[in-house]
């Protein structure tokens, strides 16, 4: 009987210990810095689809780091070499200007409807925007960007690559 009482006390005591903690804010989402080119600037990181996953591609010699410029390059689709490597895009060809407005959150406005764009396509836009912000030494305060099209303003987005 004494052993049973000791076992019960041990079980109760073992239940006490590390208490669960709430989710803590740790700052902005991690971003990647674009590798430096030949000293004239940074090479943009564009996100294309490879094997059904959104994947970063460094665009050599492009020398463009701004959000609008990087997104315009993205909208041009993969280069011939990138296509040969299996990269594709879930985005339409660009048919107007892309603009960005500093936030919070930074808002990217595109000239095409967003509703028909797949999740991978949305992620291509968001991840490329984050990479361009990082290349400029910036970040978003809350780790999100907003995407706006002529048809909808999407909820705040994070890069899911």
Coordinates of N, CA and C in Angstrom, one line a residue:
X1 N 0.8 -1.2 0.0 CA 0.0 0.0 0.0 C 0.9 1.3 0.0
X2 N 2.0 1.2 0.8 CA 2.9 2.3 0.9 C 3.5 2.6 -0.5
X3 N 3.8 1.5 -1.3 CA 4.4 1.7 -2.6 C 3.4 2.3 -3.5
X4 N 2.2 2.0 -3.4 CA 1.1 2.6 -4.2 C 1.0 4.1 -4.0
X5 N 1.1 4.5 -2.7 CA 1.0 5.9 -2.3 C 2.2 6.7 -2.9
X6 N 3.4 6.1 -2.8 CA 4.6 6.7 -3.3 C 4.5 6.9 -4.8
X7 N 4.0 5.8 -5.5 CA 3.8 5.9 -6.9 C 2.8 7.0 -7.3
X8 N 1.7 7.1 -6.6 CA 0.7 8.2 -6.8 C 1.3 9.6 -6.7
X9 N 2.1 9.7 -5.6 CA 2.8 11.0 -5.4 C 3.8 11.3 -6.5
X10 N 4.5 10.3 -6.9 CA 5.5 10.5 -8.0 C 4.8 10.9 -9.3
X11 N 3.6 10.3 -9.6 CA 2.9 10.6 -10.8 C 2.4 12.1 -10.7
X12 N 1.9 12.5 -9.6 CA 1.4 13.9 -9.4 C 2.6 14.9 -9.6
X13 N 3.7 14.6 -9.0 CA 4.8 15.5 -9.0 C 5.4 15.5 -10.5
X14 N 5.4 14.4 -11.2 CA 5.9 14.4 -12.5 C 5.0 15.2 -13.5
X15 N 3.8 15.4 -13.1 CA 2.9 16.2 -14.0 C 3.2 17.7 -13.8
X16 N 3.9 18.0 -12.7 CA 4.3 19.4 -12.6 C 5.7 19.6 -13.2
X17 N 6.0 20.7 -13.7 CA 7.3 20.9 -14.3 C 7.2 22.0 -15.3
X18 N 7.6 21.7 -16.5 CA 7.6 22.8 -17.5 C 6.1 23.1 -17.9
X19 N 5.8 24.4 -17.8 CA 4.5 24.8 -18.1 C 4.5 25.3 -19.5
X20 N 3.3 25.1 -20.2 CA 3.3 25.6 -21.6 C 3.3 27.1 -21.6
X21 N 3.9 27.7 -22.7 CA 4.0 29.1 -22.9 C 3.2 29.5 -24.1
X22 N 2.8 30.8 -24.1 CA 2.0 31.3 -25.2 C 3.0 31.6 -26.4
X23 N 2.5 31.8 -27.6 CA 3.3 32.2 -28.7 C 3.9 33.6 -28.4
X24 N 5.2 33.7 -28.6 CA 5.8 35.0 -28.4 C 6.2 35.7 -29.7
X25 N 6.0 37.0 -29.8 CA 6.4 37.7 -31.0 C 7.9 37.8 -31.0
X26 N 8.6 37.5 -32.2 CA 10.0 37.5 -32.3 C 10.5 38.4 -33.4
X27 N 9.7 39.3 -33.8 CA 10.1 40.3 -34.8 C 9.7 39.8 -36.2
X28 N 10.2 40.4 -37.2 CA 9.8 40.2 -38.6 C 10.2 38.8 -39.1
X29 N 9.5 38.3 -40.1 CA 9.8 37.0 -40.7 C 11.2 37.0 -41.2
X30 N 11.9 35.8 -41.2 CA 13.2 35.8 -41.8 C 13.1 36.0 -43.3
X31 N 14.1 36.7 -43.8 CA 14.2 37.0 -45.3 C 15.6 36.6 -45.7
X32 N 15.8 36.5 -47.0 CA 17.1 36.2 -47.6 C 17.7 37.4 -48.2
X33 N 18.9 37.6 -48.0 CA 19.6 38.7 -48.7 C 20.0 38.2 -50.0
X34 N 19.9 39.1 -51.0 CA 20.3 38.8 -52.4 C 21.9 38.8 -52.4
X35 N 22.5 37.8 -53.0 CA 23.9 37.8 -53.1 C 24.4 39.1 -53.9
X36 N 25.5 39.6 -53.5 CA 26.0 40.8 -54.2 C 26.5 40.4 -55.6
X37 N 26.3 41.2 -56.6 CA 26.8 41.0 -57.9 C 28.3 41.5 -58.0
X38 N 28.7 42.0 -59.1 CA 30.1 42.4 -59.3 C 30.4 43.8 -58.7
X39 N 29.7 44.2 -57.6 CA 29.9 45.4 -57.0 C 29.0 46.5 -57.5
X40 N 28.2 46.3 -58.5 CA 27.4 47.4 -59.0 C 26.0 47.4 -58.4
X41 N 25.7 46.4 -57.5 CA 24.4 46.3 -56.9 C 24.1 44.9 -56.5
X42 N 22.8 44.6 -56.4 CA 22.5 43.2 -56.0 C 21.7 42.5 -57.1
X43 N 21.8 41.2 -57.1 CA 21.1 40.4 -58.1 C 19.8 40.0 -57.5
X44 N 18.7 40.2 -58.2 CA 17.4 39.9 -57.6 C 17.2 38.4 -57.4
X45 N 16.4 38.1 -56.4 CA 16.0 36.7 -56.2 C 14.5 36.7 -56.6
X46 N 14.2 35.9 -57.6 CA 12.9 35.7 -58.1 C 12.4 34.3 -57.7
X47 N 11.1 34.2 -57.5 CA 10.6 32.9 -57.1 C 9.7 32.3 -58.2
X48 N 10.1 31.1 -58.7 CA 9.4 30.4 -59.8 C 9.0 29.0 -59.2
X49 N 8.2 28.3 -60.0 CA 7.7 27.0 -59.6 C 8.6 25.9 -60.2
X50 N 9.1 25.0 -59.3 CA 9.9 23.9 -59.7 C 9.3 22.7 -59.0
X51 N 8.9 21.7 -59.8 CA 8.3 20.5 -59.2 C 7.2 20.8 -58.2
X52 N 6.3 21.7 -58.6 CA 5.1 22.0 -57.8 C 5.5 22.8 -56.5
X53 N 6.7 23.3 -56.4 CA 7.1 24.1 -55.2 C 7.6 25.4 -55.6
X54 N 7.4 26.5 -54.9 CA 7.9 27.8 -55.1 C 9.3 27.8 -54.7
X55 N 10.2 28.1 -55.6 CA 11.7 28.0 -55.4 C 12.4 29.3 -55.8
X56 N 13.4 29.7 -55.0 CA 14.1 30.9 -55.4 C 15.1 30.7 -56.5
X57 N 15.3 31.7 -57.4 CA 16.2 31.7 -58.5 C 16.9 33.0 -58.4
X58 N 18.3 33.0 -58.4 CA 19.0 34.3 -58.5 C 19.1 34.6 -60.0
X59 N 18.7 35.8 -60.4 CA 18.8 36.2 -61.8 C 20.1 37.0 -62.0
X60 N 21.1 36.3 -62.5 CA 22.5 36.9 -62.7 C 22.4 38.1 -63.6
X61 N 23.3 39.1 -63.3 CA 23.5 40.2 -64.1 C 22.3 41.1 -64.3
X62 N 21.2 40.9 -63.6 CA 20.1 41.8 -63.8 C 20.3 43.1 -63.1
X63 N 21.0 43.0 -62.0 CA 21.3 44.3 -61.3 C 20.1 45.1 -60.8
X64 N 19.0 44.4 -60.5 CA 17.8 45.1 -60.1 C 17.4 44.7 -58.7
X65 N 17.1 45.6 -57.9 CA 16.8 45.2 -56.5 C 15.4 45.8 -56.1
X66 N 14.9 46.8 -56.7 CA 13.6 47.4 -56.3 C 12.4 46.4 -56.4
X67 N 11.4 46.6 -55.6 CA 10.3 45.7 -55.6 C 9.6 45.7 -57.0
X68 N 9.3 46.9 -57.5 CA 8.6 46.9 -58.8 C 9.4 46.3 -59.9
X69 N 10.7 46.6 -59.9 CA 11.5 46.0 -61.0 C 11.7 44.5 -60.8
X70 N 11.8 44.0 -59.6 CA 11.9 42.5 -59.4 C 10.6 41.8 -59.8
X71 N 9.5 42.4 -59.4 CA 8.2 41.8 -59.8 C 8.0 41.9 -61.3
X72 N 8.4 42.9 -61.9 CA 8.3 43.0 -63.4 C 9.1 41.9 -64.1
X73 N 10.4 41.6 -63.5 CA 11.2 40.5 -64.0 C 10.5 39.2 -63.8
X74 N 9.9 39.0 -62.6 CA 9.1 37.8 -62.3 C 8.0 37.6 -63.3
X75 N 7.3 38.7 -63.6 CA 6.1 38.5 -64.5 C 6.5 38.2 -65.9
X76 N 7.8 38.5 -66.3 CA 8.3 38.1 -67.6 C 8.5 36.6 -67.7
X77 N 8.4 35.9 -66.6 CA 8.5 34.4 -66.6 C 10.0 34.0 -66.5
X78 N 10.2 32.7 -66.4 CA 11.5 32.1 -66.4 C 12.3 32.4 -67.7
X79 N 13.6 32.5 -67.6 CA 14.4 32.7 -68.8 C 14.5 31.4 -69.5
X80 N 15.1 31.4 -70.7 CA 15.2 30.1 -71.4 C 16.0 29.1 -70.6
X81 N 17.1 29.5 -70.0 CA 17.9 28.6 -69.1 C 17.1 28.0 -68.0
X82 N 16.3 28.9 -67.3 CA 15.5 28.5 -66.2 C 14.4 27.5 -66.7
X83 N 13.8 27.8 -67.8 CA 12.8 26.9 -68.4 C 13.4 25.5 -68.6
X84 N 14.6 25.5 -69.2 CA 15.3 24.2 -69.4 C 15.6 23.5 -68.1
X85 N 15.7 24.2 -67.0 CA 15.9 23.6 -65.7 C 14.7 23.2 -65.1
X86 N 13.5 23.4 -65.7 CA 12.2 22.9 -65.2 C 11.4 24.0 -64.5
X87 N 11.9 25.2 -64.5 CA 11.2 26.3 -63.8 C 10.0 26.7 -64.6
X88 N 8.9 27.0 -64.0 CA 7.7 27.5 -64.6 C 7.1 28.6 -63.8
X89 N 6.0 29.2 -64.2 CA 5.4 30.3 -63.4 C 3.8 30.0 -63.4
X90 N 3.2 30.4 -62.3 CA 1.7 30.4 -62.2 C 1.2 31.8 -62.4
X91 N 1.9 32.7 -63.0 CA 1.5 34.1 -63.1 C 1.3 34.4 -64.6
X92 N 0.4 35.4 -64.8 CA 0.1 35.8 -66.2 C 1.3 36.8 -66.6
X93 N 1.3 37.1 -67.9 CA 2.3 38.1 -68.4 C 1.8 39.4 -67.9
X94 N 2.8 40.3 -67.6 CA 2.5 41.6 -67.1 C 1.8 42.5 -68.1
X95 N 0.7 43.1 -67.8 CA -0.1 43.9 -68.7 C -0.4 45.3 -68.1
X96 N 0.6 45.8 -67.4 CA 0.5 47.1 -66.8 C 1.5 47.3 -65.7
X97 N 1.4 48.4 -64.9 CA 2.4 48.6 -63.9 C 2.1 48.0 -62.6
X98 N 3.1 47.6 -61.9 CA 3.0 47.1 -60.5 C 3.6 48.2 -59.6
X99 N 2.8 48.5 -58.6 CA 3.3 49.5 -57.6 C 3.4 48.9 -56.2
X100 N 4.2 49.6 -55.4 CA 4.3 49.2 -54.0 C 4.2 50.4 -53.2
X101 N 3.5 50.3 -52.1 CA 3.3 51.4 -51.1 C 3.8 50.9 -49.8
X102 N 4.7 51.6 -49.2 CA 5.2 51.2 -47.8 C 4.1 51.1 -46.8
X103 N 4.2 50.2 -45.9 CA 3.1 49.9 -44.9 C 3.4 50.6 -43.6
X104 N 2.9 50.0 -42.6 CA 2.5 48.5 -42.5 C 1.1 48.2 -43.0
X105 N 1.0 47.1 -43.6 CA 2.0 46.4 -44.3 C 2.3 47.0 -45.7
X106 N 3.4 46.7 -46.2 CA 3.8 47.1 -47.6 C 2.7 46.5 -48.5
X107 N 2.1 47.3 -49.4 CA 1.0 46.9 -50.3 C 1.5 46.8 -51.7
X108 N 1.4 45.7 -52.3 CA 1.8 45.5 -53.7 C 0.5 45.5 -54.5
X109 N 0.4 46.4 -55.5 CA -0.8 46.5 -56.3 C -0.4 46.1 -57.7
X110 N -1.2 45.1 -58.2 CA -0.9 44.5 -59.5 C -2.1 44.9 -60.5
X111 N -1.8 44.9 -61.8 CA -2.9 45.3 -62.7 C -3.8 44.2 -63.2
X112 N -3.6 43.0 -62.7 CA -4.4 41.9 -63.1 C -5.2 41.3 -62.0
X113 N -6.3 40.6 -62.3 CA -7.2 40.0 -61.2 C -6.4 39.0 -60.4
X114 N -6.5 39.0 -59.1 CA -5.8 38.0 -58.2 C -6.7 36.8 -58.0
X115 N -8.0 36.8 -58.1 CA -8.8 35.7 -57.7 C -8.4 34.4 -58.6
X116 N -8.1 34.5 -59.9 CA -7.8 33.3 -60.6 C -6.4 32.8 -60.4
X117 N -5.5 33.6 -59.7 CA -4.1 33.1 -59.4 C -4.1 32.0 -58.4
X118 N -3.3 31.0 -58.7 CA -3.1 29.9 -57.7 C -2.4 30.3 -56.5
X119 N -2.4 29.5 -55.5 CA -1.6 29.8 -54.2 C -0.1 29.9 -54.6
X120 N 0.4 29.1 -55.5 CA 1.8 29.1 -55.9 C 2.1 30.5 -56.5
X121 N 1.2 31.0 -57.4 CA 1.4 32.2 -58.0 C 1.4 33.4 -57.0
X122 N 0.5 33.4 -56.1 CA 0.5 34.4 -55.0 C 1.8 34.3 -54.2
X123 N 2.2 33.1 -53.9 CA 3.5 33.0 -53.2 C 4.7 33.5 -54.0
X124 N 4.7 33.3 -55.3 CA 5.7 33.8 -56.2 C 5.8 35.3 -56.0
X125 N 4.7 36.0 -56.0 CA 4.7 37.5 -55.9 C 5.2 37.9 -54.5
X126 N 4.7 37.2 -53.4 CA 5.0 37.6 -52.1 C 6.5 37.4 -51.8
X127 N 7.0 36.2 -52.1 CA 8.3 35.8 -51.8 C 9.3 36.7 -52.6
X128 N 9.0 37.0 -53.8 CA 9.9 37.9 -54.6 C 9.9 39.3 -54.0
X129 N 8.7 39.8 -53.6 CA 8.6 41.1 -52.9 C 9.5 41.1 -51.6
X130 N 9.4 40.1 -50.8 CA 10.2 40.0 -49.6 C 11.7 40.0 -49.9
X131 N 12.1 39.2 -50.9 CA 13.5 39.2 -51.3 C 14.0 40.6 -51.8
X132 N 13.1 41.3 -52.5 CA 13.5 42.6 -53.0 C 13.6 43.6 -51.8
X133 N 12.7 43.5 -50.9 CA 12.8 44.3 -49.7 C 14.1 44.1 -48.9
X134 N 14.5 42.8 -48.8 CA 15.7 42.5 -48.1 C 16.9 43.0 -48.8
X135 N 16.9 42.9 -50.1 CA 18.0 43.4 -50.9 C 18.2 44.9 -50.8
X136 N 17.1 45.6 -50.4 CA 17.2 47.1 -50.2 C 17.5 47.4 -48.8
X137 N 17.7 46.3 -48.0 CA 18.0 46.5 -46.5 C 16.8 46.7 -45.7
X138 N 15.6 46.4 -46.3 CA 14.3 46.7 -45.6 C 13.7 45.4 -45.2
X139 N 12.6 45.5 -44.5 CA 11.8 44.4 -44.1 C 10.4 44.9 -43.8
X140 N 9.5 44.0 -43.6 CA 8.1 44.5 -43.2 C 8.0 44.3 -41.7
X141 N 7.4 45.3 -41.1 CA 7.4 45.3 -39.6 C 6.7 44.1 -39.0
X142 N 5.6 43.6 -39.7 CA 4.9 42.5 -39.1 C 5.1 41.2 -39.9
X143 N 6.1 41.2 -40.9 CA 6.3 40.0 -41.6 C 5.3 39.6 -42.7
X144 N 4.5 40.6 -43.1 CA 3.5 40.4 -44.1 C 3.5 41.5 -45.2
X145 N 2.9 41.2 -46.3 CA 2.6 42.2 -47.3 C 1.2 42.0 -47.7
X146 N 0.6 43.1 -48.2 CA -0.8 43.0 -48.8 C -0.7 43.0 -50.3
X147 N -1.5 42.2 -50.9 CA -1.6 42.1 -52.4 C -3.0 42.7 -52.8
X148 N -3.0 43.6 -53.7 CA -4.2 44.2 -54.2 C -4.2 44.1 -55.7
X149 N -5.4 43.7 -56.2 CA -5.6 43.7 -57.7 C -6.9 44.4 -58.0
X150 N -7.3 44.5 -59.2 CA -8.5 45.2 -59.5 C -9.8 44.5 -59.0
X151 N -9.6 43.3 -58.6 CA -10.8 42.5 -58.2 C -10.9 42.3 -56.7
X152 N -9.7 42.4 -55.9 CA -9.7 42.0 -54.5 C -8.5 42.5 -53.8
X153 N -8.6 42.8 -52.5 CA -7.5 43.1 -51.7 C -7.3 41.8 -50.8
X154 N -6.3 41.0 -51.0 CA -6.1 39.8 -50.3 C -5.7 40.0 -48.8
X155 N -6.0 39.1 -47.9 CA -5.5 39.2 -46.6 C -4.0 39.2 -46.6
X156 N -3.4 39.8 -45.5 CA -2.0 39.9 -45.5 C -1.3 38.5 -45.7
X157 N -0.2 38.6 -46.5 CA 0.4 37.3 -46.9 C 1.9 37.3 -46.4
X158 N 2.3 36.0 -46.1 CA 3.7 35.8 -45.8 C 4.3 34.8 -46.8
X159 N 5.6 34.8 -47.0 CA 6.3 34.0 -47.9 C 6.3 32.5 -47.4
X160 N 5.8 31.6 -48.2 CA 5.7 30.2 -47.8 C 6.6 29.3 -48.7
X161 N 7.8 29.8 -49.0 CA 8.7 29.0 -49.8 C 9.6 28.2 -49.0

